[in-house]
Amino acid sequence: MKLSSVLRLPALLAATLFTTAALVEAEHTSNWAVLVSTSRFWFNYRHLANVLSIYRTVKRLGIPDSQIILMLPDDMACNPRNAFPGTVYSNADRAVDLYGDNIEVDYRGYEVTVENFIRLLTDRVGEEMPRSKRLLTDDRSNILVYMTGHGGNEFLKFQDAEEIGAFDLADAFEQMWEKKRYHEILFMIDTCQANTMYSKLYSPNIIATGSSELDQSSYSHHADNDVGVAVIDRYTYYNLEFLETEVRDTSSKKTVGDLFDSYSYEKIHSHAGVRYDLFRGGAEAARSRLVTDFFGNVQNVEVDGTKNTTLEEDMLALSKTIAALRQKANEEEAALKKNTTADTESKQVPLQQKKIQFAKPLTDDNWWTKKIFGATALAGCAALWGLGSYFEAPRR
């Protein structure tokens, strides 16, 4: 290998280091989802189907179960009223079983409480709490928080036993921000008077959307006559329709703004709301966020972009050394080429003629000499054989 070829390797290394040092910090490095249904009892089947539909979508787009917190207060799949035991459907055609055999429920039954929900968000849990029930996020985590159930003006009921208020939710998000537990949050809620639940939020980097305004109900989309109850709400249904048809994989360029623009009163039968003012950069920046920044597992690499003077000085010295070595290598190659040309012109290599030895022909004298020699040798062998036989014969 030529010396100049070898010298290209450190040059490429130096260029790579310069490029890496110039990279800016990534927007976020992990995606999490907190999916909460707050309703018990069979007639609230649609609320469990709502949250399982979102669960299926975020898993399809790559968020693993280890980064999804699923809270289900009731087990509709095993309810004795279920005509299709072990299954949950969100559509009357029953094409997709949302429950299936690949679902991980982190909080179930009476574990789904306001206290546990707030402790989950703020990470105020004991050491005995397993990792599967903790939201292990940091300041580079994007979080989707989806909630569905029965609610009213600035409250959401948990299992018809307690309520979480808009102020409680706002304070929980503020604690998350102060403890550096999120980078950006997309908060979605499907309930009656849903938009009032995000009216008290005051923490930065939050995009919020809800299914209905103050004094408006949130309606179901359709019922399954065989199941006997409504199977999905309208707001969630049309969110899923957009996600399933427009966001097929993590390479999708559809934005949050595109998703919100798909809402209409004709489809949802209520006025869905959106709040952008908490997001840095306002509505324009919030609307430009990709849907997969919250619903997908798009992981970026975080690189320290701080200026390193020592590194720059070392790279400059390395570049000078490489340039000097390259010049020296070029001079040596030129001198070697010149010497080779001179030697070729001054020396002439004579052609060597090889002597070919032919077979020596036999003459008559040689032929008779070899014949006599062969006959003599044969006679000697016969005499030796006869003499040996004489001595071995038995004597009388």
Protein backbone atom coordinates (compact mmCIF):
# COMPACT_ATOMS: atom_id res chain seq x y z
CA MET A 1 0.00 0.00 0.00
CA LYS A 2 1.32 3.43 -0.88
CA LEU A 3 2.17 5.86 1.88
CA SER A 4 -0.23 8.43 0.44
CA SER A 5 -3.08 5.93 0.68
CA VAL A 6 -2.31 5.27 4.32
CA LEU A 7 -2.30 9.00 5.04
CA ARG A 8 -5.88 9.30 3.83
CA LEU A 9 -7.13 7.34 6.87
CA PRO A 10 -6.26 9.92 9.54
CA ALA A 11 -7.57 12.64 7.25
CA LEU A 12 -10.94 10.91 7.06
CA LEU A 13 -10.90 10.42 10.83
CA ALA A 14 -10.24 14.10 11.39
CA ALA A 15 -13.07 15.09 9.05
CA THR A 16 -15.45 12.76 10.88
CA LEU A 17 -14.52 14.22 14.25
CA PHE A 18 -15.09 17.76 13.00
CA THR A 19 -18.49 16.80 11.62
CA THR A 20 -19.53 15.06 14.83
CA ALA A 21 -18.52 18.01 16.99
CA ALA A 22 -20.68 20.31 14.88
CA LEU A 23 -23.91 18.33 15.34
CA VAL A 24 -26.68 20.00 17.31
CA GLU A 25 -28.56 18.40 20.14
CA ALA A 26 -31.38 16.07 19.23
CA GLU A 27 -34.96 17.10 19.92
CA HIS A 28 -35.84 13.98 21.89
CA THR A 29 -34.32 10.58 22.50
CA SER A 30 -37.26 8.45 23.67
CA ASN A 31 -41.04 8.15 23.36
CA TRP A 32 -43.46 7.13 26.10
CA ALA A 33 -47.23 6.71 26.28
CA VAL A 34 -49.54 6.89 29.31
CA LEU A 35 -52.94 5.48 28.32
CA VAL A 36 -55.72 5.69 30.90
CA SER A 37 -59.30 4.48 30.95
CA THR A 38 -61.13 5.64 34.07
CA SER A 39 -64.51 3.86 33.76
CA ARG A 40 -65.76 0.61 35.25
CA PHE A 41 -68.82 -1.47 34.38
CA TRP A 42 -70.00 -3.15 31.20
CA PHE A 43 -71.92 -0.21 29.74
CA ASN A 44 -68.62 1.72 29.59
CA TYR A 45 -67.18 -0.87 27.19
CA ARG A 46 -66.35 1.90 24.67
CA HIS A 47 -63.94 3.63 27.06
CA LEU A 48 -61.80 0.52 27.38
CA ALA A 49 -61.99 0.03 23.59
CA ASN A 50 -60.88 3.66 23.14
CA VAL A 51 -57.70 3.22 25.13
CA LEU A 52 -56.91 -0.21 23.67
CA SER A 53 -57.24 1.25 20.16
CA ILE A 54 -54.64 3.91 20.95
CA TYR A 55 -52.50 1.23 22.62
CA ARG A 56 -52.53 -0.86 19.46
CA THR A 57 -51.62 2.16 17.32
CA VAL A 58 -48.60 3.27 19.35
CA LYS A 59 -47.32 -0.31 19.43
CA ARG A 60 -47.75 -0.54 15.66
CA LEU A 61 -45.63 2.59 15.30
CA GLY A 62 -42.85 1.14 17.40
CA ILE A 63 -43.27 2.16 21.04
CA PRO A 64 -42.48 -0.99 23.08
CA ASP A 65 -44.52 -2.19 26.04
CA SER A 66 -41.63 -1.21 28.32
CA GLN A 67 -42.39 2.43 27.44
CA ILE A 68 -46.19 2.22 27.61
CA ILE A 69 -48.15 2.57 30.84
CA LEU A 70 -51.60 1.03 30.35
CA MET A 71 -54.27 1.59 33.02
CA LEU A 72 -57.51 -0.43 32.73
CA PRO A 73 -60.02 -0.28 35.60
CA ASP A 74 -62.19 -3.15 34.35
CA ASP A 75 -61.67 -6.34 32.37
CA MET A 76 -64.32 -6.23 29.65
CA ALA A 77 -62.77 -9.19 27.87
CA CYS A 78 -63.68 -11.52 30.74
CA ASN A 79 -67.00 -9.93 31.66
CA PRO A 80 -69.77 -12.58 31.74
CA ARG A 81 -71.91 -10.34 29.52
CA ASN A 82 -69.34 -10.46 26.73
CA ALA A 83 -70.73 -12.52 23.85
CA PHE A 84 -67.15 -12.95 22.58
CA PRO A 85 -65.15 -13.99 25.65
CA GLY A 86 -61.54 -12.91 25.83
CA THR A 87 -61.92 -10.23 23.17
CA VAL A 88 -62.50 -6.48 22.88
CA TYR A 89 -63.53 -4.83 19.61
CA SER A 90 -63.79 -1.19 18.59
CA ASN A 91 -65.74 -1.80 15.41
CA ALA A 92 -68.94 -3.64 14.63
CA ASP A 93 -67.23 -5.72 11.93
CA ARG A 94 -64.97 -7.19 14.65
CA ALA A 95 -62.00 -7.30 12.28
CA VAL A 96 -59.37 -6.64 14.94
CA ASP A 97 -59.31 -8.08 18.45
CA LEU A 98 -57.82 -5.29 20.55
CA TYR A 99 -57.23 -7.52 23.55
CA GLY A 100 -55.55 -10.43 21.81
CA ASP A 101 -52.68 -12.35 23.37
CA ASN A 102 -50.05 -9.61 23.28
CA ILE A 103 -51.20 -7.02 25.78
CA GLU A 104 -49.47 -5.85 28.95
CA VAL A 105 -51.70 -4.11 31.50
CA ASP A 106 -49.65 -2.22 34.09
CA TYR A 107 -52.46 -0.98 36.36
CA ARG A 108 -55.74 -2.89 36.49
CA GLY A 109 -58.91 -2.89 38.53
CA TYR A 110 -58.77 -0.91 41.74
CA GLU A 111 -55.14 0.04 41.09
CA VAL A 112 -56.46 2.70 38.70
CA THR A 113 -56.87 5.61 41.11
CA VAL A 114 -56.19 9.34 41.09
CA GLU A 115 -53.39 8.88 43.61
CA ASN A 116 -51.62 6.21 41.58
CA PHE A 117 -52.00 8.25 38.40
CA ILE A 118 -50.42 11.35 39.96
CA ARG A 119 -47.69 9.28 41.62
CA LEU A 120 -46.97 7.72 38.25
CA LEU A 121 -46.54 11.10 36.55
CA THR A 122 -44.43 12.63 39.32
CA ASP A 123 -42.49 9.44 40.14
CA ARG A 124 -43.43 9.70 43.82
CA VAL A 125 -43.39 5.95 44.40
CA GLY A 126 -41.71 3.61 46.84
CA GLU A 127 -38.63 1.54 46.14
CA GLU A 128 -40.78 -1.58 46.01
CA MET A 129 -42.58 -0.33 42.88
CA PRO A 130 -41.58 -2.48 39.87
CA ARG A 131 -40.13 -0.80 36.81
CA SER A 132 -43.12 -1.85 34.71
CA LYS A 133 -45.31 0.49 36.79
CA ARG A 134 -43.01 3.49 36.63
CA LEU A 135 -42.70 6.27 34.09
CA LEU A 136 -38.91 6.27 33.68
CA THR A 137 -38.64 9.40 31.57
CA ASP A 138 -36.15 12.27 31.49
CA ASP A 139 -35.80 15.72 29.95
CA ARG A 140 -35.36 14.16 26.49
CA SER A 141 -38.57 12.13 26.56
CA ASN A 142 -41.69 12.92 24.54
CA ILE A 143 -44.84 11.67 26.25
CA LEU A 144 -48.31 10.96 24.90
CA VAL A 145 -50.90 11.20 27.69
CA TYR A 146 -54.31 9.87 26.59
CA MET A 147 -57.30 9.75 28.95
CA THR A 148 -60.90 8.67 28.42
CA GLY A 149 -63.91 8.28 30.69
CA HIS A 150 -66.79 10.30 32.14
CA GLY A 151 -66.15 13.90 33.05
CA GLY A 152 -67.54 17.37 33.45
CA ASN A 153 -66.43 20.95 33.92
CA GLU A 154 -62.77 20.70 34.98
CA PHE A 155 -62.96 17.14 36.32
CA LEU A 156 -62.67 13.52 35.20
CA LYS A 157 -64.20 10.69 37.21
CA PHE A 158 -62.18 7.63 38.21
CA GLN A 159 -64.39 4.53 38.51
CA ASP A 160 -67.41 6.53 39.75
CA ALA A 161 -65.64 6.81 43.11
CA GLU A 162 -63.34 9.84 42.87
CA GLU A 163 -62.33 12.66 40.55
CA ILE A 164 -59.19 14.32 39.27
CA GLY A 165 -59.51 18.05 38.72
CA ALA A 166 -57.96 20.33 36.13
CA PHE A 167 -55.79 21.93 38.84
CA ASP A 168 -54.56 18.50 40.00
CA LEU A 169 -53.52 17.63 36.47
CA ALA A 170 -51.85 21.01 35.94
CA ASP A 171 -49.84 20.70 39.16
CA ALA A 172 -48.76 17.16 38.26
CA PHE A 173 -47.45 18.33 34.87
CA GLU A 174 -45.64 21.22 36.57
CA GLN A 175 -43.90 18.81 38.94
CA MET A 176 -42.86 16.75 35.94
CA TRP A 177 -41.35 19.84 34.31
CA GLU A 178 -39.51 20.91 37.46
CA LYS A 179 -38.12 17.40 37.89
CA LYS A 180 -37.07 17.28 34.21
CA ARG A 181 -39.31 14.34 33.44
CA TYR A 182 -40.36 15.34 29.93
CA HIS A 183 -39.26 17.19 26.84
CA GLU A 184 -42.68 17.64 25.21
CA ILE A 185 -46.15 16.34 26.06
CA LEU A 186 -49.15 15.72 23.83
CA PHE A 187 -52.20 15.58 26.10
CA MET A 188 -55.39 14.09 24.61
CA ILE A 189 -58.66 13.58 26.47
CA ASP A 190 -61.95 12.11 25.27
CA THR A 191 -64.77 12.87 27.70
CA CYS A 192 -67.69 15.24 28.14
CA GLN A 193 -66.53 18.88 28.43
CA ALA A 194 -63.01 17.58 27.81
CA ASN A 195 -61.46 20.92 26.85
CA THR A 196 -61.93 22.24 30.39
CA MET A 197 -59.45 19.66 31.69
CA TYR A 198 -56.50 21.36 30.01
CA SER A 199 -57.66 24.92 30.69
CA LYS A 200 -55.54 25.20 33.87
CA LEU A 201 -52.28 23.84 32.46
CA TYR A 202 -49.38 26.26 32.81
CA SER A 203 -46.22 24.22 32.22
CA PRO A 204 -44.19 24.71 29.02
CA ASN A 205 -43.89 22.43 26.00
CA ILE A 206 -47.38 20.96 26.18
CA ILE A 207 -49.79 20.52 23.28
CA ALA A 208 -53.32 19.77 24.50
CA THR A 209 -56.45 18.65 22.68
CA GLY A 210 -59.89 17.48 23.78
CA SER A 211 -63.10 16.16 22.31
CA SER A 212 -65.65 18.75 23.47
CA GLU A 213 -66.10 22.25 24.80
CA LEU A 214 -67.72 23.41 28.02
CA ASP A 215 -71.35 22.19 28.27
CA GLN A 216 -70.86 19.77 25.35
CA SER A 217 -71.06 16.00 25.54
CA SER A 218 -68.70 13.54 23.90
CA TYR A 219 -70.66 11.03 21.84
CA SER A 220 -70.16 7.40 20.90
CA HIS A 221 -69.69 6.52 17.25
CA HIS A 222 -71.64 3.29 16.85
CA ALA A 223 -72.75 0.17 18.69
CA ASP A 224 -72.32 -3.53 18.04
CA ASN A 225 -75.71 -5.24 18.32
CA ASP A 226 -74.12 -8.56 19.27
CA VAL A 227 -71.99 -6.99 21.99
CA GLY A 228 -74.99 -4.92 23.04
CA VAL A 229 -73.24 -1.60 23.78
CA ALA A 230 -71.39 1.21 22.01
CA VAL A 231 -67.87 0.13 21.09
CA ILE A 232 -66.00 3.41 20.49
CA ASP A 233 -66.36 7.18 20.89
CA ARG A 234 -66.47 9.52 17.90
CA TYR A 235 -63.42 11.61 18.80
CA THR A 236 -61.20 8.57 19.27
CA TYR A 237 -62.66 6.88 16.19
CA TYR A 238 -61.66 9.72 13.86
CA ASN A 239 -58.25 10.06 15.47
CA LEU A 240 -57.69 6.37 14.75
CA GLU A 241 -59.00 6.76 11.21
CA PHE A 242 -56.35 9.41 10.53
CA LEU A 243 -53.58 7.42 12.22
CA GLU A 244 -54.41 4.18 10.40
CA THR A 245 -54.78 5.72 6.94
CA GLU A 246 -52.28 8.61 6.97
CA VAL A 247 -49.56 7.41 9.36
CA ARG A 248 -48.67 3.94 8.16
CA ASP A 249 -45.13 3.84 9.57
CA THR A 250 -42.54 5.96 11.37
CA SER A 251 -41.35 7.52 8.10
CA SER A 252 -44.63 9.44 7.79
CA LYS A 253 -44.31 13.22 7.47
CA LYS A 254 -47.82 13.96 8.70
CA THR A 255 -47.81 16.61 11.39
CA VAL A 256 -49.83 17.27 14.51
CA GLY A 257 -51.41 20.17 12.62
CA ASP A 258 -52.62 17.76 9.93
CA LEU A 259 -54.21 15.60 12.61
CA PHE A 260 -55.99 18.53 14.24
CA ASP A 261 -57.17 19.86 10.88
CA SER A 262 -58.97 16.55 10.31
CA TYR A 263 -61.36 17.33 13.20
CA SER A 264 -64.78 18.69 12.29
CA TYR A 265 -68.10 19.14 14.04
CA GLU A 266 -69.82 17.08 11.35
CA LYS A 267 -67.72 14.07 12.24
CA ILE A 268 -67.27 14.42 16.00
CA HIS A 269 -70.63 16.10 16.78
CA SER A 270 -68.87 18.39 19.25
CA HIS A 271 -66.25 21.11 19.04
CA ALA A 272 -62.85 19.53 19.53
CA GLY A 273 -60.35 21.94 21.03
CA VAL A 274 -56.61 22.49 20.74
CA ARG A 275 -54.24 24.51 22.90
CA TYR A 276 -50.89 25.69 21.51
CA ASP A 277 -49.94 28.64 23.73
CA LEU A 278 -47.86 26.58 26.18
CA PHE A 279 -45.61 25.26 23.44
CA ARG A 280 -42.38 27.10 22.71
CA GLY A 281 -42.70 28.79 19.35
CA GLY A 282 -46.48 28.91 19.62
CA ALA A 283 -48.97 27.42 17.21
CA GLU A 284 -46.63 27.30 14.22
CA ALA A 285 -43.98 25.27 16.04
CA ALA A 286 -46.56 22.99 17.67
CA ARG A 287 -48.39 22.27 14.42
CA SER A 288 -45.12 21.41 12.67
CA ARG A 289 -44.36 18.57 15.08
CA LEU A 290 -44.62 15.18 13.41
CA VAL A 291 -47.34 12.82 14.59
CA THR A 292 -44.64 10.18 15.08
CA ASP A 293 -42.88 12.48 17.56
CA PHE A 294 -45.58 11.37 20.02
CA PHE A 295 -47.25 8.26 18.59
CA GLY A 296 -44.13 6.58 17.22
CA ASN A 297 -40.81 5.38 18.53
CA VAL A 298 -38.58 7.81 16.67
CA GLN A 299 -35.31 7.83 18.60
CA ASN A 300 -32.64 10.40 17.88
CA VAL A 301 -29.02 10.50 18.99
CA GLU A 302 -28.03 13.16 21.46
CA VAL A 303 -24.58 14.67 20.84
CA ASP A 304 -22.82 17.21 23.01
CA GLY A 305 -22.54 20.33 20.87
CA THR A 306 -20.34 22.37 23.23
CA LYS A 307 -17.19 23.86 21.76
CA ASN A 308 -13.99 22.02 22.61
CA THR A 309 -10.92 24.25 22.10
CA THR A 310 -8.43 21.51 22.93
CA LEU A 311 -9.98 19.20 20.35
CA GLU A 312 -9.81 21.89 17.68
CA GLU A 313 -6.13 22.56 18.43
CA ASP A 314 -5.33 18.85 18.26
CA MET A 315 -7.16 18.53 14.96
CA LEU A 316 -5.26 21.51 13.53
CA ALA A 317 -1.92 20.02 14.56
CA LEU A 318 -2.93 16.66 13.11
CA SER A 319 -3.89 18.31 9.82
CA LYS A 320 -0.49 20.02 9.56
CA THR A 321 1.32 16.76 10.28
CA ILE A 322 -0.72 14.95 7.64
CA ALA A 323 0.07 17.66 5.06
CA ALA A 324 3.83 17.45 5.78
CA LEU A 325 3.86 13.65 5.56
CA ARG A 326 1.89 13.72 2.34
CA GLN A 327 4.36 16.17 0.76
CA LYS A 328 7.29 14.00 1.84
CA ALA A 329 5.61 10.90 0.43
CA ASN A 330 5.05 12.62 -2.92
CA GLU A 331 8.72 13.67 -3.10
CA GLU A 332 9.91 10.14 -2.33
CA GLU A 333 7.65 8.66 -4.98
CA ALA A 334 8.90 11.17 -7.58
CA ALA A 335 12.56 10.40 -6.76
CA LEU A 336 11.96 6.66 -6.92
CA LYS A 337 10.26 6.99 -10.29
CA LYS A 338 13.17 9.07 -11.65
CA ASN A 339 15.79 6.52 -10.50
CA THR A 340 13.83 3.65 -12.00
CA THR A 341 13.67 5.38 -15.39
CA ALA A 342 17.44 6.08 -15.39
CA ASP A 343 18.34 2.50 -14.53
CA THR A 344 16.12 1.21 -17.33
CA GLU A 345 17.84 3.36 -19.93
CA SER A 346 21.45 2.59 -18.80
CA LYS A 347 21.21 -1.14 -18.44
CA GLN A 348 20.46 -3.61 -21.17
CA VAL A 349 19.85 -7.14 -20.16
CA PRO A 350 21.46 -9.59 -22.73
CA LEU A 351 19.38 -12.40 -23.94
CA GLN A 352 20.53 -15.78 -22.65
CA GLN A 353 20.50 -18.57 -25.15
CA LYS A 354 19.82 -21.93 -23.68
CA LYS A 355 21.58 -25.01 -25.04
CA ILE A 356 19.30 -27.83 -25.94
CA GLN A 357 20.75 -31.33 -25.43
CA PHE A 358 19.54 -33.80 -27.96
CA ALA A 359 19.42 -37.57 -27.43
CA LYS A 360 22.70 -39.31 -28.26
CA PRO A 361 22.22 -41.79 -31.12
CA LEU A 362 23.37 -45.41 -30.70
CA THR A 363 26.12 -46.69 -33.02
CA ASP A 364 26.88 -50.30 -34.00
CA ASP A 365 29.95 -50.46 -31.71
CA ASN A 366 28.00 -49.33 -28.73
CA TRP A 367 25.25 -51.82 -29.48
CA TRP A 368 27.57 -54.90 -29.61
CA THR A 369 29.49 -53.81 -26.51
CA LYS A 370 26.29 -53.64 -24.48
CA LYS A 371 25.17 -57.03 -25.81
CA ILE A 372 28.42 -58.75 -24.73
CA PHE A 373 28.31 -57.10 -21.31
CA GLY A 374 24.75 -58.28 -20.75
CA ALA A 375 25.50 -61.88 -21.79
CA THR A 376 28.51 -62.04 -19.44
CA ALA A 377 26.41 -60.83 -16.50
CA LEU A 378 23.71 -63.40 -17.26
CA ALA A 379 26.28 -66.26 -17.41
CA GLY A 380 27.77 -65.19 -14.06
CA CYS A 381 24.34 -65.30 -12.42
CA ALA A 382 23.72 -68.82 -13.78
CA ALA A 383 27.08 -70.05 -12.45
CA LEU A 384 26.35 -68.68 -9.00
CA TRP A 385 22.96 -70.40 -8.98
CA GLY A 386 24.47 -73.75 -9.94
CA LEU A 387 27.20 -73.48 -7.32
CA GLY A 388 24.64 -72.73 -4.64
CA SER A 389 22.56 -75.74 -5.60
CA TYR A 390 25.64 -78.03 -5.38
CA PHE A 391 26.44 -77.01 -1.81
CA GLU A 392 22.85 -77.33 -0.63
CA ALA A 393 22.38 -80.88 -2.03
CA PRO A 394 22.38 -83.59 0.74
CA ARG A 395 25.46 -85.81 0.97
CA ARG A 396 25.24 -89.61 1.31
